[in-house]
Amino acid sequence: QVYLKESGGGLVQAGGSLRLSCTTSGVAYSINTMAWYRQAPGKQRELVADITSGGSTNYADSVKGRFTISRDNFKNTVYLQVNSLNPEDSAVYYCNAEGRDVRTMNVRQYWGQGTQVTVSS
């Protein structure tokens, strides 16, 4: 099993910044793409950004230029630097990792418990 745990969320004023972290533990055959999703009340969970093991990144249009995803492959840790926050960014932010189960080799999606980001006006 692979376990993900997010941290770094909190309450911040509009225009402020946070750095979210996601640490991994457990064992997998491999971990490929890692990503950040977010879900606001009454909304679908949406992809915010993802990053491959090679460092290629992808961002939702709504966060381009403001958020930066990065990855430390040695530590199996993924970060999300969130800048210029506005109230519309308020959501629970979830870490996601795609990997293969060490025993079955089946592709699995792993999720963290989420960290709350609240942006006040």
Short mmCIF file of N, CA, C and O in Angstrom, two decimals:
data_model
loop_
_atom_site.label_atom_id
_atom_site.label_comp_id
_atom_site.label_asym_id
_atom_site.label_seq_id
_atom_site.Cartn_x
_atom_site.Cartn_y
_atom_site.Cartn_z
N GLN A 1 0.83 -1.19 0.00
CA GLN A 1 0.00 0.00 0.00
C GLN A 1 0.87 1.25 0.00
O GLN A 1 1.99 1.24 0.51
N VAL A 2 0.33 2.29 -0.60
CA VAL A 2 0.96 3.59 -0.59
C VAL A 2 0.05 4.54 0.17
O VAL A 2 -1.17 4.58 -0.08
N TYR A 3 0.64 5.28 1.06
CA TYR A 3 -0.12 6.21 1.88
C TYR A 3 0.37 7.62 1.59
O TYR A 3 1.57 7.89 1.58
N LEU A 4 -0.57 8.50 1.37
CA LEU A 4 -0.28 9.89 1.09
C LEU A 4 -0.83 10.76 2.21
O LEU A 4 -1.92 10.51 2.72
N LYS A 5 -0.08 11.77 2.55
CA LYS A 5 -0.53 12.68 3.58
C LYS A 5 -0.19 14.11 3.20
O LYS A 5 0.98 14.44 3.01
N GLU A 6 -1.21 14.93 3.12
CA GLU A 6 -1.04 16.33 2.77
C GLU A 6 -0.85 17.18 4.02
O GLU A 6 -1.34 16.85 5.10
N SER A 7 -0.19 18.29 3.83
CA SER A 7 -0.05 19.27 4.89
C SER A 7 0.16 20.64 4.26
O SER A 7 0.41 20.75 3.06
N GLY A 8 0.06 21.66 5.06
CA GLY A 8 0.34 23.01 4.60
C GLY A 8 -0.87 23.87 4.34
O GLY A 8 -0.72 25.07 4.05
N GLY A 9 -2.05 23.31 4.42
CA GLY A 9 -3.23 24.11 4.22
C GLY A 9 -3.49 25.02 5.40
O GLY A 9 -2.83 24.94 6.43
N GLY A 10 -4.45 25.89 5.24
CA GLY A 10 -4.78 26.81 6.31
C GLY A 10 -5.64 27.94 5.82
O GLY A 10 -6.18 27.91 4.72
N LEU A 11 -5.75 28.94 6.65
CA LEU A 11 -6.52 30.14 6.35
C LEU A 11 -5.57 31.24 5.93
O LEU A 11 -4.60 31.53 6.63
N VAL A 12 -5.87 31.86 4.82
CA VAL A 12 -5.01 32.91 4.29
C VAL A 12 -5.87 33.99 3.67
O VAL A 12 -6.96 33.73 3.17
N GLN A 13 -5.38 35.21 3.71
CA GLN A 13 -6.08 36.31 3.07
C GLN A 13 -5.90 36.27 1.56
O GLN A 13 -4.93 35.71 1.04
N ALA A 14 -6.85 36.87 0.87
CA ALA A 14 -6.73 36.97 -0.57
C ALA A 14 -5.40 37.62 -0.95
O ALA A 14 -4.98 38.60 -0.33
N GLY A 15 -4.77 37.06 -1.95
CA GLY A 15 -3.47 37.53 -2.36
C GLY A 15 -2.31 36.83 -1.69
O GLY A 15 -1.16 37.01 -2.10
N GLY A 16 -2.60 36.03 -0.69
CA GLY A 16 -1.57 35.34 0.04
C GLY A 16 -1.13 34.06 -0.64
O GLY A 16 -1.60 33.69 -1.71
N SER A 17 -0.22 33.37 0.03
CA SER A 17 0.39 32.18 -0.52
C SER A 17 0.49 31.08 0.52
O SER A 17 0.54 31.34 1.73
N LEU A 18 0.53 29.87 0.04
CA LEU A 18 0.77 28.70 0.86
C LEU A 18 1.63 27.73 0.08
O LEU A 18 1.69 27.79 -1.16
N ARG A 19 2.27 26.84 0.79
CA ARG A 19 2.97 25.75 0.16
C ARG A 19 2.43 24.44 0.72
O ARG A 19 2.62 24.14 1.90
N LEU A 20 1.78 23.70 -0.13
CA LEU A 20 1.23 22.41 0.25
C LEU A 20 2.25 21.31 -0.02
O LEU A 20 2.96 21.35 -1.02
N SER A 21 2.29 20.35 0.87
CA SER A 21 3.20 19.23 0.72
C SER A 21 2.43 17.93 0.81
O SER A 21 1.41 17.83 1.50
N CYS A 22 2.92 16.95 0.10
CA CYS A 22 2.34 15.62 0.14
C CYS A 22 3.47 14.62 0.27
O CYS A 22 4.31 14.51 -0.63
N THR A 23 3.50 13.93 1.38
CA THR A 23 4.51 12.92 1.61
C THR A 23 3.93 11.54 1.40
O THR A 23 2.75 11.29 1.66
N THR A 24 4.77 10.64 0.93
CA THR A 24 4.33 9.28 0.67
C THR A 24 5.04 8.32 1.61
O THR A 24 6.17 8.54 2.03
N SER A 25 4.36 7.24 1.89
CA SER A 25 4.95 6.15 2.64
C SER A 25 4.37 4.84 2.12
O SER A 25 3.41 4.83 1.36
N GLY A 26 4.95 3.75 2.54
CA GLY A 26 4.53 2.46 2.04
C GLY A 26 5.35 2.05 0.84
O GLY A 26 6.36 2.65 0.51
N VAL A 27 4.89 1.00 0.18
CA VAL A 27 5.65 0.40 -0.91
C VAL A 27 4.77 0.23 -2.13
O VAL A 27 3.63 -0.22 -2.05
N ALA A 28 5.31 0.60 -3.26
CA ALA A 28 4.70 0.34 -4.55
C ALA A 28 5.79 -0.08 -5.52
O ALA A 28 6.97 0.22 -5.32
N TYR A 29 5.39 -0.78 -6.55
CA TYR A 29 6.35 -1.14 -7.58
C TYR A 29 6.91 0.10 -8.26
O TYR A 29 8.11 0.18 -8.52
N SER A 30 6.03 1.02 -8.53
CA SER A 30 6.44 2.28 -9.12
C SER A 30 5.37 3.32 -8.85
O SER A 30 4.20 2.99 -8.64
N ILE A 31 5.77 4.55 -8.82
CA ILE A 31 4.87 5.68 -8.76
C ILE A 31 5.18 6.57 -9.94
O ILE A 31 6.32 7.02 -10.11
N ASN A 32 4.19 6.82 -10.74
CA ASN A 32 4.39 7.59 -11.95
C ASN A 32 3.92 9.03 -11.75
O ASN A 32 4.58 9.79 -11.06
N THR A 33 2.80 9.37 -12.31
CA THR A 33 2.30 10.72 -12.18
C THR A 33 1.77 10.99 -10.78
O THR A 33 1.08 10.16 -10.19
N MET A 34 2.11 12.15 -10.26
CA MET A 34 1.52 12.63 -9.02
C MET A 34 0.78 13.92 -9.33
O MET A 34 1.12 14.64 -10.27
N ALA A 35 -0.23 14.19 -8.54
CA ALA A 35 -1.11 15.29 -8.88
C ALA A 35 -1.73 15.89 -7.64
O ALA A 35 -1.76 15.29 -6.56
N TRP A 36 -2.22 17.10 -7.83
CA TRP A 36 -3.05 17.76 -6.85
C TRP A 36 -4.43 17.98 -7.45
O TRP A 36 -4.55 18.46 -8.57
N TYR A 37 -5.42 17.62 -6.69
CA TYR A 37 -6.81 17.89 -7.00
C TYR A 37 -7.39 18.78 -5.92
O TYR A 37 -6.82 18.92 -4.84
N ARG A 38 -8.52 19.36 -6.21
CA ARG A 38 -9.22 20.11 -5.19
C ARG A 38 -10.72 19.93 -5.37
O ARG A 38 -11.21 19.65 -6.45
N GLN A 39 -11.42 20.09 -4.27
CA GLN A 39 -12.86 19.97 -4.30
C GLN A 39 -13.47 20.98 -3.34
O GLN A 39 -13.19 20.97 -2.15
N ALA A 40 -14.28 21.85 -3.90
CA ALA A 40 -15.03 22.81 -3.12
C ALA A 40 -16.42 22.27 -2.85
O ALA A 40 -16.91 21.41 -3.60
N PRO A 41 -17.08 22.74 -1.81
CA PRO A 41 -18.43 22.26 -1.52
C PRO A 41 -19.37 22.42 -2.70
O PRO A 41 -19.42 23.47 -3.33
N GLY A 42 -20.08 21.36 -3.02
CA GLY A 42 -21.01 21.39 -4.13
C GLY A 42 -20.38 21.30 -5.49
O GLY A 42 -21.09 21.40 -6.50
N LYS A 43 -19.08 21.11 -5.56
CA LYS A 43 -18.38 21.05 -6.83
C LYS A 43 -17.76 19.67 -7.03
O LYS A 43 -17.52 18.92 -6.08
N GLN A 44 -17.51 19.35 -8.29
CA GLN A 44 -16.79 18.14 -8.61
C GLN A 44 -15.32 18.30 -8.25
O GLN A 44 -14.77 19.41 -8.28
N ARG A 45 -14.70 17.20 -7.92
CA ARG A 45 -13.27 17.23 -7.71
C ARG A 45 -12.58 17.51 -9.05
O ARG A 45 -12.89 16.89 -10.06
N GLU A 46 -11.67 18.45 -9.04
CA GLU A 46 -11.02 18.84 -10.28
C GLU A 46 -9.51 18.73 -10.16
O GLU A 46 -8.93 18.93 -9.09
N LEU A 47 -8.90 18.44 -11.27
CA LEU A 47 -7.45 18.39 -11.34
C LEU A 47 -6.90 19.80 -11.32
O LEU A 47 -7.32 20.65 -12.12
N VAL A 48 -5.96 20.04 -10.44
CA VAL A 48 -5.30 21.33 -10.35
C VAL A 48 -3.99 21.31 -11.12
O VAL A 48 -3.72 22.21 -11.92
N ALA A 49 -3.19 20.31 -10.87
CA ALA A 49 -1.89 20.20 -11.52
C ALA A 49 -1.39 18.78 -11.37
O ALA A 49 -1.74 18.09 -10.42
N ASP A 50 -0.59 18.36 -12.31
CA ASP A 50 0.06 17.08 -12.17
C ASP A 50 1.49 17.16 -12.67
O ASP A 50 1.88 18.11 -13.36
N ILE A 51 2.26 16.17 -12.32
CA ILE A 51 3.66 16.14 -12.68
C ILE A 51 4.10 14.70 -12.85
O ILE A 51 3.79 13.84 -12.02
N THR A 52 4.80 14.43 -13.93
CA THR A 52 5.28 13.09 -14.18
C THR A 52 6.59 12.86 -13.44
O THR A 52 7.21 13.78 -12.91
N SER A 53 7.02 11.62 -13.44
CA SER A 53 8.29 11.31 -12.81
C SER A 53 9.45 12.02 -13.50
O SER A 53 10.49 12.26 -12.88
N GLY A 54 9.27 12.34 -14.77
CA GLY A 54 10.29 13.06 -15.52
C GLY A 54 10.24 14.56 -15.36
O GLY A 54 11.11 15.26 -15.88
N GLY A 55 9.22 15.06 -14.68
CA GLY A 55 9.15 16.48 -14.41
C GLY A 55 8.23 17.29 -15.31
O GLY A 55 8.14 18.51 -15.15
N SER A 56 7.55 16.65 -16.24
CA SER A 56 6.59 17.36 -17.07
C SER A 56 5.37 17.75 -16.24
O SER A 56 4.86 16.94 -15.48
N THR A 57 4.91 18.97 -16.43
CA THR A 57 3.81 19.48 -15.62
C THR A 57 2.62 19.86 -16.47
O THR A 57 2.74 20.17 -17.66
N ASN A 58 1.48 19.88 -15.82
CA ASN A 58 0.24 20.26 -16.44
C ASN A 58 -0.59 21.00 -15.41
O ASN A 58 -0.64 20.60 -14.24
N TYR A 59 -1.25 22.09 -15.84
CA TYR A 59 -2.03 22.91 -14.92
C TYR A 59 -3.41 23.18 -15.47
O TYR A 59 -3.60 23.32 -16.67
N ALA A 60 -4.35 23.27 -14.55
CA ALA A 60 -5.66 23.77 -14.92
C ALA A 60 -5.54 25.23 -15.33
O ALA A 60 -4.73 25.99 -14.79
N ASP A 61 -6.37 25.64 -16.28
CA ASP A 61 -6.31 27.01 -16.76
C ASP A 61 -6.51 28.02 -15.63
O ASP A 61 -5.91 29.10 -15.64
N SER A 62 -7.32 27.67 -14.67
CA SER A 62 -7.66 28.60 -13.60
C SER A 62 -6.49 28.91 -12.67
O SER A 62 -6.55 29.89 -11.93
N VAL A 63 -5.46 28.09 -12.71
CA VAL A 63 -4.34 28.29 -11.78
C VAL A 63 -3.03 28.57 -12.48
O VAL A 63 -2.02 28.82 -11.81
N LYS A 64 -3.02 28.56 -13.79
CA LYS A 64 -1.79 28.82 -14.52
C LYS A 64 -1.22 30.19 -14.16
O LYS A 64 -1.95 31.18 -14.11
N GLY A 65 0.05 30.20 -13.92
CA GLY A 65 0.72 31.44 -13.56
C GLY A 65 0.68 31.75 -12.08
O GLY A 65 1.40 32.66 -11.63
N ARG A 66 -0.13 31.03 -11.34
CA ARG A 66 -0.24 31.28 -9.90
C ARG A 66 0.25 30.09 -9.07
O ARG A 66 0.79 30.29 -7.99
N PHE A 67 0.02 28.89 -9.55
CA PHE A 67 0.39 27.69 -8.82
C PHE A 67 1.58 27.02 -9.49
O PHE A 67 1.72 27.07 -10.72
N THR A 68 2.39 26.37 -8.69
CA THR A 68 3.53 25.65 -9.20
C THR A 68 3.61 24.29 -8.51
O THR A 68 3.65 24.22 -7.28
N ILE A 69 3.64 23.24 -9.31
CA ILE A 69 3.80 21.90 -8.77
C ILE A 69 5.25 21.48 -8.94
O ILE A 69 5.88 21.79 -9.96
N SER A 70 5.77 20.82 -7.96
CA SER A 70 7.13 20.32 -8.03
C SER A 70 7.20 18.98 -7.33
O SER A 70 6.29 18.58 -6.60
N ARG A 71 8.32 18.31 -7.55
CA ARG A 71 8.41 16.93 -7.08
C ARG A 71 9.85 16.62 -6.71
O ARG A 71 10.79 17.01 -7.39
N ASP A 72 9.97 15.89 -5.63
CA ASP A 72 11.26 15.37 -5.20
C ASP A 72 11.17 13.86 -5.32
O ASP A 72 10.59 13.20 -4.46
N ASN A 73 11.72 13.33 -6.39
CA ASN A 73 11.60 11.89 -6.63
C ASN A 73 12.33 11.07 -5.58
O ASN A 73 11.91 9.96 -5.25
N PHE A 74 13.42 11.61 -5.07
CA PHE A 74 14.16 10.88 -4.05
C PHE A 74 13.32 10.69 -2.80
O PHE A 74 13.35 9.63 -2.17
N LYS A 75 12.57 11.71 -2.45
CA LYS A 75 11.74 11.65 -1.25
C LYS A 75 10.31 11.20 -1.54
O LYS A 75 9.53 11.02 -0.61
N ASN A 76 9.98 11.04 -2.82
CA ASN A 76 8.60 10.75 -3.21
C ASN A 76 7.64 11.75 -2.57
O ASN A 76 6.63 11.38 -1.96
N THR A 77 7.98 12.99 -2.72
CA THR A 77 7.20 14.07 -2.17
C THR A 77 6.82 15.03 -3.29
O THR A 77 7.63 15.32 -4.17
N VAL A 78 5.60 15.50 -3.24
CA VAL A 78 5.14 16.46 -4.22
C VAL A 78 4.66 17.71 -3.49
O VAL A 78 4.08 17.63 -2.40
N TYR A 79 4.91 18.86 -4.10
CA TYR A 79 4.56 20.14 -3.51
C TYR A 79 3.65 20.92 -4.44
O TYR A 79 3.66 20.73 -5.66
N LEU A 80 2.90 21.80 -3.85
CA LEU A 80 2.12 22.74 -4.62
C LEU A 80 2.26 24.11 -3.98
O LEU A 80 1.76 24.34 -2.88
N GLN A 81 2.97 24.98 -4.66
CA GLN A 81 3.08 26.36 -4.23
C GLN A 81 1.90 27.13 -4.80
O GLN A 81 1.72 27.16 -6.03
N VAL A 82 1.11 27.70 -3.94
CA VAL A 82 -0.08 28.41 -4.37
C VAL A 82 0.07 29.88 -4.03
O VAL A 82 0.20 30.26 -2.87
N ASN A 83 0.06 30.72 -5.05
CA ASN A 83 0.25 32.15 -4.90
C ASN A 83 -0.97 32.91 -5.39
O ASN A 83 -1.80 32.37 -6.12
N SER A 84 -1.03 34.16 -5.01
CA SER A 84 -2.11 35.04 -5.46
C SER A 84 -3.47 34.40 -5.26
O SER A 84 -4.32 34.40 -6.15
N LEU A 85 -3.67 33.87 -4.09
CA LEU A 85 -4.90 33.15 -3.81
C LEU A 85 -6.10 34.08 -3.77
O LEU A 85 -6.01 35.24 -3.35
N ASN A 86 -7.20 33.56 -4.21
CA ASN A 86 -8.47 34.27 -4.13
C ASN A 86 -9.51 33.34 -3.51
O ASN A 86 -9.28 32.13 -3.41
N PRO A 87 -10.64 33.88 -3.08
CA PRO A 87 -11.63 33.02 -2.42
C PRO A 87 -12.09 31.84 -3.25
O PRO A 87 -12.50 30.81 -2.68
N GLU A 88 -12.05 31.95 -4.55
CA GLU A 88 -12.45 30.85 -5.42
C GLU A 88 -11.49 29.67 -5.35
O GLU A 88 -11.83 28.57 -5.81
N ASP A 89 -10.33 29.88 -4.79
CA ASP A 89 -9.38 28.79 -4.59
C ASP A 89 -9.67 27.98 -3.34
O ASP A 89 -9.03 26.95 -3.12
N SER A 90 -10.59 28.43 -2.53
CA SER A 90 -10.91 27.71 -1.30
C SER A 90 -11.46 26.33 -1.63
O SER A 90 -12.41 26.20 -2.42
N ALA A 91 -10.87 25.33 -1.05
CA ALA A 91 -11.27 23.95 -1.31
C ALA A 91 -10.45 23.03 -0.43
O ALA A 91 -9.48 23.46 0.21
N VAL A 92 -10.83 21.78 -0.42
CA VAL A 92 -9.97 20.75 0.13
C VAL A 92 -9.05 20.29 -0.99
O VAL A 92 -9.51 19.92 -2.08
N TYR A 93 -7.78 20.34 -0.74
CA TYR A 93 -6.79 19.95 -1.73
C TYR A 93 -6.30 18.54 -1.43
O TYR A 93 -5.87 18.25 -0.31
N TYR A 94 -6.36 17.69 -2.44
CA TYR A 94 -6.01 16.29 -2.29
C TYR A 94 -4.78 15.95 -3.12
O TYR A 94 -4.66 16.37 -4.27
N CYS A 95 -3.94 15.16 -2.54
CA CYS A 95 -2.80 14.61 -3.25
C CYS A 95 -3.19 13.29 -3.88
O CYS A 95 -3.94 12.50 -3.28
N ASN A 96 -2.70 13.05 -5.06
CA ASN A 96 -2.99 11.82 -5.79
C ASN A 96 -1.71 11.27 -6.38
O ASN A 96 -0.84 12.02 -6.83
N ALA A 97 -1.60 9.97 -6.38
CA ALA A 97 -0.46 9.31 -7.01
C ALA A 97 -0.95 8.09 -7.77
O ALA A 97 -1.82 7.35 -7.29
N GLU A 98 -0.40 7.92 -8.93
CA GLU A 98 -0.69 6.73 -9.74
C GLU A 98 0.49 5.78 -9.62
O GLU A 98 1.63 6.18 -9.89
N GLY A 99 0.22 4.57 -9.23
CA GLY A 99 1.28 3.59 -9.09
C GLY A 99 0.79 2.19 -9.37
O GLY A 99 -0.40 1.96 -9.62
N ARG A 100 1.73 1.28 -9.33
CA ARG A 100 1.40 -0.13 -9.51
C ARG A 100 1.61 -0.87 -8.20
O ARG A 100 2.64 -0.71 -7.54
N ASP A 101 0.62 -1.66 -7.86
CA ASP A 101 0.71 -2.46 -6.66
C ASP A 101 1.92 -3.40 -6.74
O ASP A 101 2.16 -4.03 -7.77
N VAL A 102 2.65 -3.48 -5.67
CA VAL A 102 3.89 -4.24 -5.68
C VAL A 102 3.65 -5.73 -5.87
O VAL A 102 4.50 -6.44 -6.41
N ARG A 103 2.51 -6.21 -5.45
CA ARG A 103 2.23 -7.64 -5.55
C ARG A 103 1.52 -8.02 -6.84
O ARG A 103 1.86 -9.03 -7.46
N THR A 104 0.54 -7.24 -7.23
CA THR A 104 -0.29 -7.59 -8.38
C THR A 104 0.09 -6.87 -9.66
O THR A 104 -0.33 -7.28 -10.74
N MET A 105 0.83 -5.80 -9.54
CA MET A 105 1.21 -4.94 -10.66
C MET A 105 0.02 -4.19 -11.25
O MET A 105 0.14 -3.58 -12.32
N ASN A 106 -1.11 -4.25 -10.59
CA ASN A 106 -2.26 -3.49 -11.05
C ASN A 106 -2.05 -2.01 -10.81
O ASN A 106 -1.51 -1.59 -9.77
N VAL A 107 -2.50 -1.21 -11.76
CA VAL A 107 -2.43 0.23 -11.61
C VAL A 107 -3.47 0.67 -10.60
O VAL A 107 -4.64 0.27 -10.68
N ARG A 108 -3.06 1.50 -9.68
CA ARG A 108 -3.96 2.00 -8.65
C ARG A 108 -3.79 3.49 -8.48
O ARG A 108 -2.73 4.06 -8.76
N GLN A 109 -4.86 4.11 -8.06
CA GLN A 109 -4.84 5.51 -7.68
C GLN A 109 -4.84 5.61 -6.17
O GLN A 109 -5.68 5.01 -5.49
N TYR A 110 -3.90 6.36 -5.65
CA TYR A 110 -3.79 6.56 -4.22
C TYR A 110 -4.14 8.01 -3.89
O TYR A 110 -3.77 8.93 -4.62
N TRP A 111 -4.84 8.17 -2.79
CA TRP A 111 -5.31 9.49 -2.38
C TRP A 111 -4.95 9.77 -0.94
O TRP A 111 -4.96 8.89 -0.09
N GLY A 112 -4.64 11.02 -0.69
CA GLY A 112 -4.49 11.48 0.67
C GLY A 112 -5.82 11.88 1.25
O GLY A 112 -6.87 11.82 0.61
N GLN A 113 -5.78 12.32 2.49
CA GLN A 113 -7.01 12.68 3.19
C GLN A 113 -7.45 14.11 2.90
O GLN A 113 -8.58 14.48 3.21
N GLY A 114 -6.59 14.88 2.32
CA GLY A 114 -6.91 16.25 1.97
C GLY A 114 -6.45 17.25 3.01
O GLY A 114 -6.32 16.93 4.19
N THR A 115 -6.18 18.45 2.56
CA THR A 115 -5.86 19.56 3.45
C THR A 115 -6.69 20.76 3.02
O THR A 115 -6.80 21.07 1.84
N GLN A 116 -7.26 21.42 3.99
CA GLN A 116 -8.18 22.52 3.71
C GLN A 116 -7.42 23.81 3.44
O GLN A 116 -6.53 24.20 4.19
N VAL A 117 -7.79 24.45 2.36
CA VAL A 117 -7.31 25.79 2.05
C VAL A 117 -8.51 26.72 2.05
O VAL A 117 -9.46 26.51 1.29
N THR A 118 -8.46 27.72 2.88
CA THR A 118 -9.53 28.70 2.96
C THR A 118 -8.95 30.08 2.73
O THR A 118 -8.02 30.50 3.42
N VAL A 119 -9.50 30.77 1.76
CA VAL A 119 -9.03 32.10 1.39
C VAL A 119 -10.11 33.10 1.73
O VAL A 119 -11.23 33.02 1.23
N SER A 120 -9.78 34.04 2.56
CA SER A 120 -10.73 35.07 2.97
C SER A 120 -10.54 36.31 2.13
O SER A 120 -9.45 36.60 1.63
N SER A 121 -11.62 37.06 1.98
CA SER A 121 -11.56 38.29 1.21
C SER A 121 -11.08 39.45 2.05
O SER A 121 -10.58 40.44 1.53
#
